[in-house]
Amino acid sequence: MRVMQQNDTSLEDEAGCQAAFQRCLNLWAAVHFPFLRSA
C-alpha cells in the first residue's frame, strides 16, 4: 500500500476499474450468452 505516491494511484485505480469492468462483462456474457463459453 503506497500512500505517499500520488502519481501512480490513479493508474492503479484505472487498472482495477478496468479489471472489475472486465469481470462484470464476463459475468454478464456468461449469464446472457452461455453458448459463447466453448470450454
PDB file of N, CA and C in Angstrom:
ATOM      1  N   MET A   1       0.843  -1.201   0.000  1.00  0.00           N
ATOM      2  CA  MET A   1       0.000   0.000   0.000  1.00  0.00           C
ATOM      3  C   MET A   1       0.874   1.245   0.000  1.00  0.00           C
ATOM      4  N   ARG A   2       0.949   1.910  -1.124  1.00  0.00           N
ATOM      5  CA  ARG A   2       1.740   3.140  -1.215  1.00  0.00           C
ATOM      6  C   ARG A   2       0.816   4.332  -1.047  1.00  0.00           C
ATOM      7  N   VAL A   3       1.055   5.085   0.027  1.00  0.00           N
ATOM      8  CA  VAL A   3       0.150   6.187   0.356  1.00  0.00           C
ATOM      9  C   VAL A   3       0.682   7.517  -0.142  1.00  0.00           C
ATOM     10  N   MET A   4       2.013   7.678  -0.082  1.00  0.00           N
ATOM     11  CA  MET A   4       2.591   8.982  -0.372  1.00  0.00           C
ATOM     12  C   MET A   4       2.732   9.247  -1.868  1.00  0.00           C
ATOM     13  N   GLN A   5       2.781   8.202  -2.680  1.00  0.00           N
ATOM     14  CA  GLN A   5       2.953   8.392  -4.118  1.00  0.00           C
ATOM     15  C   GLN A   5       1.589   8.597  -4.769  1.00  0.00           C
ATOM     16  N   GLN A   6       1.327   9.805  -5.204  1.00  0.00           N
ATOM     17  CA  GLN A   6       0.017  10.133  -5.739  1.00  0.00           C
ATOM     18  C   GLN A   6      -0.083   9.902  -7.243  1.00  0.00           C
ATOM     19  N   ASN A   7       1.055   9.856  -7.934  1.00  0.00           N
ATOM     20  CA  ASN A   7       1.026   9.808  -9.391  1.00  0.00           C
ATOM     21  C   ASN A   7       0.520   8.471  -9.929  1.00  0.00           C
ATOM     22  N   ASP A   8       0.874   7.372  -9.276  1.00  0.00           N
ATOM     23  CA  ASP A   8       0.521   6.069  -9.833  1.00  0.00           C
ATOM     24  C   ASP A   8      -0.765   5.509  -9.224  1.00  0.00           C
ATOM     25  N   THR A   9      -1.339   6.213  -8.256  1.00  0.00           N
ATOM     26  CA  THR A   9      -2.564   5.685  -7.651  1.00  0.00           C
ATOM     27  C   THR A   9      -3.714   5.767  -8.646  1.00  0.00           C
ATOM     28  N   SER A  10      -3.739   6.805  -9.448  1.00  0.00           N
ATOM     29  CA  SER A  10      -4.807   6.925 -10.444  1.00  0.00           C
ATOM     30  C   SER A  10      -4.667   5.837 -11.498  1.00  0.00           C
ATOM     31  N   LEU A  11      -3.436   5.491 -11.851  1.00  0.00           N
ATOM     32  CA  LEU A  11      -3.207   4.414 -12.808  1.00  0.00           C
ATOM     33  C   LEU A  11      -3.662   3.075 -12.238  1.00  0.00           C
ATOM     34  N   GLU A  12      -3.367   2.857 -10.956  1.00  0.00           N
ATOM     35  CA  GLU A  12      -3.770   1.605 -10.324  1.00  0.00           C
ATOM     36  C   GLU A  12      -5.279   1.536 -10.186  1.00  0.00           C
ATOM     37  N   ASP A  13      -5.908   2.669  -9.873  1.00  0.00           N
ATOM     38  CA  ASP A  13      -7.360   2.705  -9.765  1.00  0.00           C
ATOM     39  C   ASP A  13      -7.997   2.423 -11.125  1.00  0.00           C
ATOM     40  N   GLU A  14      -7.412   2.988 -12.166  1.00  0.00           N
ATOM     41  CA  GLU A  14      -7.945   2.781 -13.512  1.00  0.00           C
ATOM     42  C   GLU A  14      -7.787   1.322 -13.927  1.00  0.00           C
ATOM     43  N   ALA A  15      -6.660   0.719 -13.572  1.00  0.00           N
ATOM     44  CA  ALA A  15      -6.427  -0.684 -13.900  1.00  0.00           C
ATOM     45  C   ALA A  15      -7.398  -1.577 -13.128  1.00  0.00           C
ATOM     46  N   GLY A  16      -7.639  -1.235 -11.862  1.00  0.00           N
ATOM     47  CA  GLY A  16      -8.576  -2.005 -11.052  1.00  0.00           C
ATOM     48  C   GLY A  16      -9.991  -1.869 -11.578  1.00  0.00           C
ATOM     49  N   CYS A  17     -10.357  -0.669 -12.005  1.00  0.00           N
ATOM     50  CA  CYS A  17     -11.679  -0.442 -12.568  1.00  0.00           C
ATOM     51  C   CYS A  17     -11.825  -1.207 -13.874  1.00  0.00           C
ATOM     52  N   GLN A  18     -10.758  -1.229 -14.663  1.00  0.00           N
ATOM     53  CA  GLN A  18     -10.763  -1.953 -15.938  1.00  0.00           C
ATOM     54  C   GLN A  18     -10.949  -3.442 -15.683  1.00  0.00           C
ATOM     55  N   ALA A  19     -10.264  -3.972 -14.684  1.00  0.00           N
ATOM     56  CA  ALA A  19     -10.360  -5.396 -14.361  1.00  0.00           C
ATOM     57  C   ALA A  19     -11.752  -5.731 -13.835  1.00  0.00           C
ATOM     58  N   ALA A  20     -12.301  -4.857 -12.996  1.00  0.00           N
ATOM     59  CA  ALA A  20     -13.639  -5.083 -12.453  1.00  0.00           C
ATOM     60  C   ALA A  20     -14.681  -5.033 -13.561  1.00  0.00           C
ATOM     61  N   PHE A  21     -14.510  -4.102 -14.490  1.00  0.00           N
ATOM     62  CA  PHE A  21     -15.427  -3.998 -15.621  1.00  0.00           C
ATOM     63  C   PHE A  21     -15.354  -5.251 -16.487  1.00  0.00           C
ATOM     64  N   GLN A  22     -14.132  -5.766 -16.671  1.00  0.00           N
ATOM     65  CA  GLN A  22     -13.958  -6.973 -17.476  1.00  0.00           C
ATOM     66  C   GLN A  22     -14.630  -8.164 -16.808  1.00  0.00           C
ATOM     67  N   ARG A  23     -14.496  -8.265 -15.478  1.00  0.00           N
ATOM     68  CA  ARG A  23     -15.155  -9.362 -14.764  1.00  0.00           C
ATOM     69  C   ARG A  23     -16.661  -9.230 -14.860  1.00  0.00           C
ATOM     70  N   CYS A  24     -17.161  -8.003 -14.734  1.00  0.00           N
ATOM     71  CA  CYS A  24     -18.601  -7.774 -14.827  1.00  0.00           C
ATOM     72  C   CYS A  24     -19.096  -8.132 -16.226  1.00  0.00           C
ATOM     73  N   LEU A  25     -18.317  -7.755 -17.232  1.00  0.00           N
ATOM     74  CA  LEU A  25     -18.696  -8.048 -18.612  1.00  0.00           C
ATOM     75  C   LEU A  25     -18.688  -9.557 -18.863  1.00  0.00           C
ATOM     76  N   ASN A  26     -17.679 -10.239 -18.319  1.00  0.00           N
ATOM     77  CA  ASN A  26     -17.607 -11.695 -18.466  1.00  0.00           C
ATOM     78  C   ASN A  26     -18.779 -12.375 -17.775  1.00  0.00           C
ATOM     79  N   LEU A  27     -19.138 -11.866 -16.594  1.00  0.00           N
ATOM     80  CA  LEU A  27     -20.258 -12.444 -15.857  1.00  0.00           C
ATOM     81  C   LEU A  27     -21.553 -12.220 -16.615  1.00  0.00           C
ATOM     82  N   TRP A  28     -21.736 -11.007 -17.149  1.00  0.00           N
ATOM     83  CA  TRP A  28     -22.945 -10.690 -17.914  1.00  0.00           C
ATOM     84  C   TRP A  28     -23.037 -11.580 -19.155  1.00  0.00           C
ATOM     85  N   ALA A  29     -21.904 -11.762 -19.826  1.00  0.00           N
ATOM     86  CA  ALA A  29     -21.883 -12.605 -21.026  1.00  0.00           C
ATOM     87  C   ALA A  29     -22.179 -14.062 -20.663  1.00  0.00           C
ATOM     88  N   ALA A  30     -21.658 -14.501 -19.524  1.00  0.00           N
ATOM     89  CA  ALA A  30     -21.893 -15.883 -19.096  1.00  0.00           C
ATOM     90  C   ALA A  30     -23.367 -16.102 -18.771  1.00  0.00           C
ATOM     91  N   VAL A  31     -24.019 -15.065 -18.246  1.00  0.00           N
ATOM     92  CA  VAL A  31     -25.435 -15.183 -17.893  1.00  0.00           C
ATOM     93  C   VAL A  31     -26.318 -15.105 -19.134  1.00  0.00           C
ATOM     94  N   HIS A  32     -26.042 -14.147 -20.011  1.00  0.00           N
ATOM     95  CA  HIS A  32     -26.929 -13.904 -21.143  1.00  0.00           C
ATOM     96  C   HIS A  32     -26.568 -14.727 -22.377  1.00  0.00           C
ATOM     97  N   PHE A  33     -25.276 -15.056 -22.495  1.00  0.00           N
ATOM     98  CA  PHE A  33     -24.835 -15.820 -23.660  1.00  0.00           C
ATOM     99  C   PHE A  33     -24.019 -17.033 -23.220  1.00  0.00           C
ATOM    100  N   PRO A  34     -24.658 -18.008 -22.568  1.00  0.00           N
ATOM    101  CA  PRO A  34     -23.898 -19.169 -22.079  1.00  0.00           C
ATOM    102  C   PRO A  34     -23.324 -20.008 -23.217  1.00  0.00           C
ATOM    103  N   PHE A  35     -23.918 -19.894 -24.414  1.00  0.00           N
ATOM    104  CA  PHE A  35     -23.418 -20.689 -25.535  1.00  0.00           C
ATOM    105  C   PHE A  35     -22.097 -20.149 -26.071  1.00  0.00           C
ATOM    106  N   LEU A  36     -21.706 -18.933 -25.629  1.00  0.00           N
ATOM    107  CA  LEU A  36     -20.424 -18.387 -26.064  1.00  0.00           C
ATOM    108  C   LEU A  36     -19.262 -19.066 -25.342  1.00  0.00           C
ATOM    109  N   ARG A  37     -19.569 -19.690 -24.208  1.00  0.00           N
ATOM    110  CA  ARG A  37     -18.496 -20.388 -23.480  1.00  0.00           C
ATOM    111  C   ARG A  37     -18.248 -21.734 -24.140  1.00  0.00           C
ATOM    112  N   SER A  38     -17.176 -21.834 -24.893  1.00  0.00           N
ATOM    113  CA  SER A  38     -16.902 -23.060 -25.641  1.00  0.00           C
ATOM    114  C   SER A  38     -16.329 -24.141 -24.718  1.00  0.00           C
ATOM    115  N   ALA A  39     -15.511 -23.721 -23.742  1.00  0.00           N
ATOM    116  CA  ALA A  39     -14.860 -24.690 -22.853  1.00  0.00           C
ATOM    117  C   ALA A  39     -15.853 -25.214 -21.817  1.00  0.00           C
TER     118      ALA A  39
END
